[in-house]
């Protein structure tokens, strides 16, 4: 049983400001079951009571899970005083309080970024002990060599002597690699290639777990993830 104030429920689920949610309730636009309820402080049980706004059922989702194709030039942060963040790019119909990016992509990195308001889920995605794979395509400034595959598979030691877990390197063409890691150290991919004398010119994340960046999703676009999508990440 999960109890919540009616005005909060309407405001969260329909993404309305709390003041507007209250006004709409006062105006008789909200029913709980068959009954018009005009008191915003009414407590409802979100699991068992059906709520209707203008006669449309309001579905209850405790958390929201979004996938954005992060463009270059925006920060993976919830807010910033001067720079644009990924949260600023979320369309109004998907906005809610408390959304934050799961882990960080560098400002110049593009691709798959999860945004949610579910802290436990985020923790499970990024904690190295969970071994969730993250796959990137990197365009390098010089040629890859076959021996790098074995080197990366053994776990690279970064310049500051940090040991990375084994990574899977696939050479796609002379200067393009697909690389899969199961942790997320600061600038990890760039620093890993740095150990073999290669600079990363372009970096895109294309997958987390079994979840892939959809081909047709444009830079800056966001979609809502389903329960099946979440299982593709966590399984
Ligand atoms: N590794 C990096 O170096 N940068 C990213 O944005 C992600 C992984």
mmCIF file of N, CA and C in Angstrom, residues 23-128:
data_model
loop_
_atom_site.group_PDB
_atom_site.id
_atom_site.type_symbol
_atom_site.label_atom_id
_atom_site.label_comp_id
_atom_site.label_asym_id
_atom_site.label_seq_id
_atom_site.Cartn_x
_atom_site.Cartn_y
_atom_site.Cartn_z
ATOM 1 N N UNK A 23 -5.357 23.667 -8.236
ATOM 2 C CA UNK A 23 -6.468 24.398 -8.857
ATOM 3 C C UNK A 23 -7.404 23.443 -9.589
ATOM 4 N N UNK A 24 -6.801 22.507 -10.336
ATOM 5 C CA UNK A 24 -7.618 21.580 -11.107
ATOM 6 C C UNK A 24 -8.480 20.713 -10.187
ATOM 7 N N UNK A 25 -7.901 20.353 -9.035
ATOM 8 C CA UNK A 25 -8.673 19.552 -8.067
ATOM 9 C C UNK A 25 -9.821 20.394 -7.508
ATOM 10 N N UNK A 26 -9.526 21.646 -7.113
ATOM 11 C CA UNK A 26 -10.591 22.538 -6.598
ATOM 12 C C UNK A 26 -11.719 22.685 -7.615
ATOM 13 N N UNK A 27 -11.341 22.711 -8.894
ATOM 14 C CA UNK A 27 -12.345 22.944 -9.948
ATOM 15 C C UNK A 27 -13.150 21.695 -10.280
ATOM 16 N N UNK A 28 -12.865 20.601 -9.588
ATOM 17 C CA UNK A 28 -13.670 19.385 -9.789
ATOM 18 C C UNK A 28 -13.248 18.555 -10.989
ATOM 19 N N UNK A 29 -12.001 18.728 -11.453
ATOM 20 C CA UNK A 29 -11.543 17.997 -12.641
ATOM 21 C C UNK A 29 -11.000 16.607 -12.299
ATOM 22 N N UNK A 30 -10.895 16.323 -10.999
ATOM 23 C CA UNK A 30 -10.258 15.058 -10.600
ATOM 24 C C UNK A 30 -11.256 14.173 -9.857
ATOM 25 N N UNK A 31 -11.296 12.894 -10.292
ATOM 26 C CA UNK A 31 -12.132 11.914 -9.591
ATOM 27 C C UNK A 31 -11.249 10.841 -8.996
ATOM 28 N N UNK A 32 -11.648 10.345 -7.849
ATOM 29 C CA UNK A 32 -11.020 9.134 -7.299
ATOM 30 C C UNK A 32 -12.124 8.086 -7.341
ATOM 31 N N UNK A 33 -11.918 7.057 -8.154
ATOM 32 C CA UNK A 33 -13.031 6.143 -8.453
ATOM 33 C C UNK A 33 -14.100 6.951 -9.187
ATOM 34 N N UNK A 34 -15.356 6.861 -8.708
ATOM 35 C CA UNK A 34 -16.440 7.589 -9.377
ATOM 36 C C UNK A 34 -16.727 8.944 -8.743
ATOM 37 N N UNK A 35 -15.937 9.305 -7.746
ATOM 38 C CA UNK A 35 -16.285 10.482 -6.942
ATOM 39 C C UNK A 35 -15.377 11.666 -7.243
ATOM 40 N N UNK A 36 -15.979 12.814 -7.500
ATOM 41 C CA UNK A 36 -15.185 14.040 -7.658
ATOM 42 C C UNK A 36 -14.636 14.416 -6.280
ATOM 43 N N UNK A 37 -13.317 14.632 -6.238
ATOM 44 C CA UNK A 37 -12.680 15.002 -4.963
ATOM 45 C C UNK A 37 -12.103 16.411 -5.124
ATOM 46 N N UNK A 38 -12.514 17.319 -4.245
ATOM 47 C CA UNK A 38 -12.086 18.720 -4.391
ATOM 48 C C UNK A 38 -11.062 19.140 -3.347
ATOM 49 N N UNK A 39 -10.652 18.210 -2.511
ATOM 50 C CA UNK A 39 -9.675 18.553 -1.469
ATOM 51 C C UNK A 39 -8.293 18.023 -1.880
ATOM 52 N N UNK A 40 -7.354 18.925 -2.227
ATOM 53 C CA UNK A 40 -6.027 18.487 -2.704
ATOM 54 C C UNK A 40 -5.255 17.660 -1.679
ATOM 55 N N UNK A 41 -5.594 17.804 -0.407
ATOM 56 C CA UNK A 41 -4.821 17.074 0.615
ATOM 57 C C UNK A 41 -5.349 15.657 0.852
ATOM 58 N N UNK A 42 -6.361 15.268 0.079
ATOM 59 C CA UNK A 42 -6.905 13.904 0.219
ATOM 60 C C UNK A 42 -5.796 12.877 0.014
ATOM 61 N N UNK A 43 -5.742 11.901 0.895
ATOM 62 C CA UNK A 43 -4.717 10.852 0.760
ATOM 63 C C UNK A 43 -5.300 9.689 -0.030
ATOM 64 N N UNK A 44 -4.554 9.265 -1.069
ATOM 65 C CA UNK A 44 -5.021 8.110 -1.853
ATOM 66 C C UNK A 44 -3.989 6.989 -1.755
ATOM 67 N N UNK A 45 -4.467 5.784 -2.030
ATOM 68 C CA UNK A 45 -3.568 4.631 -2.128
ATOM 69 C C UNK A 45 -3.289 4.418 -3.618
ATOM 70 N N UNK A 46 -2.071 4.728 -4.033
ATOM 71 C CA UNK A 46 -1.767 4.738 -5.475
ATOM 72 C C UNK A 46 -1.833 3.339 -6.102
ATOM 73 N N UNK A 47 -1.702 2.309 -5.276
ATOM 74 C CA UNK A 47 -1.738 0.945 -5.816
ATOM 75 C C UNK A 47 -3.159 0.446 -6.070
ATOM 76 N N UNK A 48 -4.107 0.929 -5.302
ATOM 77 C CA UNK A 48 -5.452 0.336 -5.412
ATOM 78 C C UNK A 48 -6.532 1.308 -5.872
ATOM 79 N N UNK A 49 -6.296 2.610 -5.783
ATOM 80 C CA UNK A 49 -7.360 3.547 -6.144
ATOM 81 C C UNK A 49 -7.116 4.143 -7.530
ATOM 82 N N UNK A 50 -8.170 4.134 -8.345
ATOM 83 C CA UNK A 50 -8.048 4.697 -9.693
ATOM 84 C C UNK A 50 -8.332 6.198 -9.634
ATOM 85 N N UNK A 51 -7.459 6.955 -10.261
ATOM 86 C CA UNK A 51 -7.623 8.416 -10.286
ATOM 87 C C UNK A 51 -7.857 8.844 -11.732
ATOM 88 N N UNK A 52 -8.804 9.759 -11.935
ATOM 89 C CA UNK A 52 -9.136 10.231 -13.278
ATOM 90 C C UNK A 52 -8.969 11.745 -13.331
ATOM 91 N N UNK A 53 -8.328 12.226 -14.395
ATOM 92 C CA UNK A 53 -8.205 13.664 -14.617
ATOM 93 C C UNK A 53 -8.966 13.976 -15.900
ATOM 94 N N UNK A 54 -9.945 14.820 -15.805
ATOM 95 C CA UNK A 54 -10.832 15.122 -16.941
ATOM 96 C C UNK A 54 -11.319 13.813 -17.573
ATOM 97 N N UNK A 55 -11.701 12.885 -16.704
ATOM 98 C CA UNK A 55 -12.261 11.575 -17.081
ATOM 99 C C UNK A 55 -11.262 10.625 -17.771
ATOM 100 N N UNK A 56 -9.993 10.973 -17.813
ATOM 101 C CA UNK A 56 -8.960 10.063 -18.348
ATOM 102 C C UNK A 56 -8.213 9.451 -17.176
ATOM 103 N N UNK A 57 -8.018 8.128 -17.224
ATOM 104 C CA UNK A 57 -7.322 7.480 -16.105
ATOM 105 C C UNK A 57 -5.863 7.952 -16.048
ATOM 106 N N UNK A 58 -5.416 8.256 -14.855
ATOM 107 C CA UNK A 58 -4.021 8.679 -14.676
ATOM 108 C C UNK A 58 -3.207 7.453 -14.265
ATOM 109 N N UNK A 59 -2.301 7.019 -15.142
ATOM 110 C CA UNK A 59 -1.480 5.839 -14.826
ATOM 111 C C UNK A 59 -0.446 6.220 -13.771
ATOM 112 N N UNK A 60 -0.122 5.250 -12.918
ATOM 113 C CA UNK A 60 0.869 5.527 -11.867
ATOM 114 C C UNK A 60 2.219 4.892 -12.210
ATOM 115 N N UNK A 61 3.223 5.697 -12.346
ATOM 116 C CA UNK A 61 4.597 5.210 -12.502
ATOM 117 C C UNK A 61 5.444 5.844 -11.423
ATOM 118 N N UNK A 62 5.971 5.009 -10.544
ATOM 119 C CA UNK A 62 6.742 5.565 -9.430
ATOM 120 C C UNK A 62 7.986 6.294 -9.946
ATOM 121 N N UNK A 63 8.659 5.654 -10.905
ATOM 122 C CA UNK A 63 9.888 6.247 -11.447
ATOM 123 C C UNK A 63 9.798 6.361 -12.958
ATOM 124 N N UNK A 64 10.639 7.230 -13.487
ATOM 125 C CA UNK A 64 10.700 7.423 -14.935
ATOM 126 C C UNK A 64 12.114 7.054 -15.403
ATOM 127 N N UNK A 65 12.190 6.342 -16.521
ATOM 128 C CA UNK A 65 13.494 5.933 -17.057
ATOM 129 C C UNK A 65 13.555 6.403 -18.509
ATOM 130 N N UNK A 66 14.514 7.264 -18.801
ATOM 131 C CA UNK A 66 14.642 7.825 -20.147
ATOM 132 C C UNK A 66 15.965 7.422 -20.772
ATOM 133 N N UNK A 67 15.971 7.340 -22.086
ATOM 134 C CA UNK A 67 17.221 7.132 -22.824
ATOM 135 C C UNK A 67 17.385 8.330 -23.744
ATOM 136 N N UNK A 68 18.512 9.016 -23.628
ATOM 137 C CA UNK A 68 18.801 10.149 -24.517
ATOM 138 C C UNK A 68 19.996 9.811 -25.398
ATOM 139 N N UNK A 69 19.933 10.254 -26.653
ATOM 140 C CA UNK A 69 21.132 10.222 -27.487
ATOM 141 C C UNK A 69 21.846 11.552 -27.228
ATOM 142 N N UNK A 70 22.796 11.508 -26.312
ATOM 143 C CA UNK A 70 23.455 12.755 -25.881
ATOM 144 C C UNK A 70 24.235 13.381 -27.042
ATOM 145 N N UNK A 71 23.974 14.664 -27.305
ATOM 146 C CA UNK A 71 24.787 15.337 -28.321
ATOM 147 C C UNK A 71 26.088 15.841 -27.716
ATOM 148 N N UNK A 72 27.001 16.260 -28.588
ATOM 149 C CA UNK A 72 28.223 16.918 -28.099
ATOM 150 C C UNK A 72 27.867 18.271 -27.510
ATOM 151 N N UNK A 73 28.692 18.748 -26.582
ATOM 152 C CA UNK A 73 28.574 20.135 -26.129
ATOM 153 C C UNK A 73 27.629 20.350 -24.970
ATOM 154 N N UNK A 74 27.006 19.291 -24.445
ATOM 155 C CA UNK A 74 26.158 19.466 -23.250
ATOM 156 C C UNK A 74 26.734 18.623 -22.111
ATOM 157 N N UNK A 75 26.512 19.106 -20.894
ATOM 158 C CA UNK A 75 27.060 18.416 -19.716
ATOM 159 C C UNK A 75 26.132 17.310 -19.246
ATOM 160 N N UNK A 76 26.736 16.177 -18.825
ATOM 161 C CA UNK A 76 25.947 15.127 -18.159
ATOM 162 C C UNK A 76 25.832 15.503 -16.691
ATOM 163 N N UNK A 77 24.972 16.457 -16.419
ATOM 164 C CA UNK A 77 24.782 16.907 -15.038
ATOM 165 C C UNK A 77 23.332 17.316 -14.886
ATOM 166 N N UNK A 78 22.878 17.443 -13.641
ATOM 167 C CA UNK A 78 21.477 17.818 -13.422
ATOM 168 C C UNK A 78 21.282 19.305 -13.623
ATOM 169 N N UNK A 79 22.271 20.093 -13.208
ATOM 170 C CA UNK A 79 22.172 21.539 -13.433
ATOM 171 C C UNK A 79 23.561 22.158 -13.491
ATOM 172 N N UNK A 80 23.615 23.298 -14.143
ATOM 173 C CA UNK A 80 24.877 24.022 -14.209
ATOM 174 C C UNK A 80 24.544 25.497 -14.377
ATOM 175 N N UNK A 81 25.325 26.342 -13.728
ATOM 176 C CA UNK A 81 24.999 27.785 -13.743
ATOM 177 C C UNK A 81 25.156 28.394 -15.132
ATOM 178 N N UNK A 82 26.141 27.911 -15.896
ATOM 179 C CA UNK A 82 26.437 28.588 -17.157
ATOM 180 C C UNK A 82 26.232 27.696 -18.401
ATOM 181 N N UNK A 83 26.370 26.384 -18.225
ATOM 182 C CA UNK A 83 26.347 25.527 -19.421
ATOM 183 C C UNK A 83 25.068 24.704 -19.502
ATOM 184 N N UNK A 84 24.733 24.331 -20.731
ATOM 185 C CA UNK A 84 23.543 23.521 -20.967
ATOM 186 C C UNK A 84 23.780 22.088 -20.474
ATOM 187 N N UNK A 85 22.787 21.524 -19.830
ATOM 188 C CA UNK A 85 22.913 20.134 -19.369
ATOM 189 C C UNK A 85 21.914 19.253 -20.120
ATOM 190 N N UNK A 86 22.128 17.918 -19.984
ATOM 191 C CA UNK A 86 21.209 16.974 -20.632
ATOM 192 C C UNK A 86 19.785 17.141 -20.106
ATOM 193 N N UNK A 87 19.650 17.577 -18.852
ATOM 194 C CA UNK A 87 18.311 17.755 -18.283
ATOM 195 C C UNK A 87 17.574 18.890 -19.012
ATOM 196 N N UNK A 88 18.341 19.907 -19.434
ATOM 197 C CA UNK A 88 17.722 21.016 -20.180
ATOM 198 C C UNK A 88 17.125 20.553 -21.511
ATOM 199 N N UNK A 89 17.616 19.415 -22.034
ATOM 200 C CA UNK A 89 17.154 18.959 -23.356
ATOM 201 C C UNK A 89 15.902 18.082 -23.291
ATOM 202 N N UNK A 90 15.492 17.714 -22.082
ATOM 203 C CA UNK A 90 14.330 16.817 -21.961
ATOM 204 C C UNK A 90 13.062 17.582 -22.341
ATOM 205 N N UNK A 91 12.260 17.017 -23.246
ATOM 206 C CA UNK A 91 11.036 17.741 -23.639
ATOM 207 C C UNK A 91 10.068 17.879 -22.460
ATOM 208 N N UNK A 92 9.238 18.918 -22.496
ATOM 209 C CA UNK A 92 8.350 19.230 -21.368
ATOM 210 C C UNK A 92 7.477 18.054 -20.963
ATOM 211 N N UNK A 93 7.012 17.282 -21.951
ATOM 212 C CA UNK A 93 6.084 16.194 -21.604
ATOM 213 C C UNK A 93 6.775 15.050 -20.854
ATOM 214 N N UNK A 94 8.110 15.052 -20.810
ATOM 215 C CA UNK A 94 8.827 13.994 -20.073
ATOM 216 C C UNK A 94 9.541 14.532 -18.833
ATOM 217 N N UNK A 95 9.335 15.793 -18.558
ATOM 218 C CA UNK A 95 10.023 16.373 -17.400
ATOM 219 C C UNK A 95 9.371 15.980 -16.098
ATOM 220 N N UNK A 96 10.162 15.745 -15.058
ATOM 221 C CA UNK A 96 9.655 15.633 -13.690
ATOM 222 C C UNK A 96 10.770 16.077 -12.755
ATOM 223 N N UNK A 97 10.382 16.336 -11.526
ATOM 224 C CA UNK A 97 11.395 16.691 -10.540
ATOM 225 C C UNK A 97 12.291 15.498 -10.278
ATOM 226 N N UNK A 98 13.541 15.766 -9.967
ATOM 227 C CA UNK A 98 14.429 14.715 -9.472
ATOM 228 C C UNK A 98 15.133 13.902 -10.536
ATOM 229 N N UNK A 99 14.991 14.260 -11.819
ATOM 230 C CA UNK A 99 15.681 13.489 -12.866
ATOM 231 C C UNK A 99 17.178 13.820 -12.862
ATOM 232 N N UNK A 100 17.995 12.800 -13.075
ATOM 233 C CA UNK A 100 19.447 13.008 -13.146
ATOM 234 C C UNK A 100 20.053 11.966 -14.092
ATOM 235 N N UNK A 101 21.211 12.275 -14.682
ATOM 236 C CA UNK A 101 21.846 11.306 -15.575
ATOM 237 C C UNK A 101 22.517 10.189 -14.785
ATOM 238 N N UNK A 102 22.440 8.969 -15.303
ATOM 239 C CA UNK A 102 23.063 7.817 -14.651
ATOM 240 C C UNK A 102 24.507 7.739 -15.139
ATOM 241 N N UNK A 103 25.440 8.104 -14.289
ATOM 242 C CA UNK A 103 26.843 8.157 -14.699
ATOM 243 C C UNK A 103 27.072 9.365 -15.590
ATOM 244 N N UNK A 104 28.301 9.492 -16.036
ATOM 245 C CA UNK A 104 28.634 10.684 -16.824
ATOM 246 C C UNK A 104 29.262 10.320 -18.150
ATOM 247 N N UNK A 105 28.883 11.051 -19.180
ATOM 248 C CA UNK A 105 29.636 11.041 -20.431
ATOM 249 C C UNK A 105 30.310 12.392 -20.518
ATOM 250 N N UNK A 106 31.524 12.421 -21.060
ATOM 251 C CA UNK A 106 32.224 13.697 -21.192
ATOM 252 C C UNK A 106 31.411 14.644 -22.081
ATOM 253 N N UNK A 107 31.719 15.930 -21.967
ATOM 254 C CA UNK A 107 30.981 16.937 -22.748
ATOM 255 C C UNK A 107 31.050 16.635 -24.256
ATOM 256 N N UNK A 108 32.208 16.130 -24.717
ATOM 257 C CA UNK A 108 32.350 15.880 -26.156
ATOM 258 C C UNK A 108 31.980 14.444 -26.552
ATOM 259 N N UNK A 109 31.501 13.638 -25.622
ATOM 260 C CA UNK A 109 31.069 12.268 -25.944
ATOM 261 C C UNK A 109 29.594 12.281 -26.301
ATOM 262 N N UNK A 110 29.225 11.454 -27.278
ATOM 263 C CA UNK A 110 27.818 11.364 -27.689
ATOM 264 C C UNK A 110 27.271 9.987 -27.302
ATOM 265 N N UNK A 111 25.972 9.826 -27.477
ATOM 266 C CA UNK A 111 25.387 8.488 -27.393
ATOM 267 C C UNK A 111 24.501 8.218 -26.197
ATOM 268 N N UNK A 112 24.411 6.925 -25.899
ATOM 269 C CA UNK A 112 23.400 6.412 -24.964
ATOM 270 C C UNK A 112 23.599 6.901 -23.526
ATOM 271 N N UNK A 113 22.630 7.665 -23.055
ATOM 272 C CA UNK A 113 22.661 8.138 -21.670
ATOM 273 C C UNK A 113 21.310 7.847 -21.032
ATOM 274 N N UNK A 114 21.340 7.186 -19.879
ATOM 275 C CA UNK A 114 20.099 6.920 -19.140
ATOM 276 C C UNK A 114 19.872 8.095 -18.183
ATOM 277 N N UNK A 115 18.626 8.521 -18.102
ATOM 278 C CA UNK A 115 18.239 9.592 -17.167
ATOM 279 C C UNK A 115 17.043 9.075 -16.375
ATOM 280 N N UNK A 116 17.101 9.199 -15.073
ATOM 281 C CA UNK A 116 16.026 8.646 -14.241
ATOM 282 C C UNK A 116 15.870 9.459 -12.961
ATOM 283 N N UNK A 117 14.829 9.115 -12.183
ATOM 284 C CA UNK A 117 14.694 9.659 -10.823
ATOM 285 C C UNK A 117 14.771 8.516 -9.810
ATOM 286 N N UNK A 118 15.254 7.354 -10.264
ATOM 287 C CA UNK A 118 15.338 6.169 -9.400
ATOM 288 C C UNK A 118 16.802 5.951 -8.977
ATOM 289 N N UNK A 119 17.120 6.393 -7.768
ATOM 290 C CA UNK A 119 18.497 6.329 -7.284
ATOM 291 C C UNK A 119 19.030 4.909 -7.154
ATOM 292 N N UNK A 120 18.196 3.966 -6.709
ATOM 293 C CA UNK A 120 18.661 2.577 -6.549
ATOM 294 C C UNK A 120 19.041 1.976 -7.894
ATOM 295 N N UNK A 121 18.196 2.253 -8.885
ATOM 296 C CA UNK A 121 18.469 1.738 -10.225
ATOM 297 C C UNK A 121 19.802 2.295 -10.744
ATOM 298 N N UNK A 122 19.979 3.592 -10.552
ATOM 299 C CA UNK A 122 21.208 4.246 -11.029
ATOM 300 C C UNK A 122 22.429 3.611 -10.363
ATOM 301 N N UNK A 123 22.306 3.377 -9.080
ATOM 302 C CA UNK A 123 23.415 2.787 -8.333
ATOM 303 C C UNK A 123 23.769 1.409 -8.897
ATOM 304 N N UNK A 124 22.728 0.617 -9.187
ATOM 305 C CA UNK A 124 22.987 -0.728 -9.728
ATOM 306 C C UNK A 124 23.644 -0.650 -11.106
ATOM 307 N N UNK A 125 23.269 0.364 -11.891
ATOM 308 C CA UNK A 125 23.848 0.495 -13.245
ATOM 309 C C UNK A 125 25.323 0.832 -13.216
ATOM 310 N N UNK A 126 25.712 1.678 -12.265
ATOM 311 C CA UNK A 126 27.086 2.197 -12.352
ATOM 312 C C UNK A 126 28.067 1.510 -11.415
ATOM 313 N N UNK A 127 27.554 0.762 -10.429
ATOM 314 C CA UNK A 127 28.504 0.180 -9.473
ATOM 315 C C UNK A 127 29.355 -0.904 -10.154
ATOM 316 N N UNK A 128 30.692 -0.790 -10.057
ATOM 317 C CA UNK A 128 31.563 -1.743 -10.770
ATOM 318 C C UNK A 128 31.310 -3.197 -10.375
#
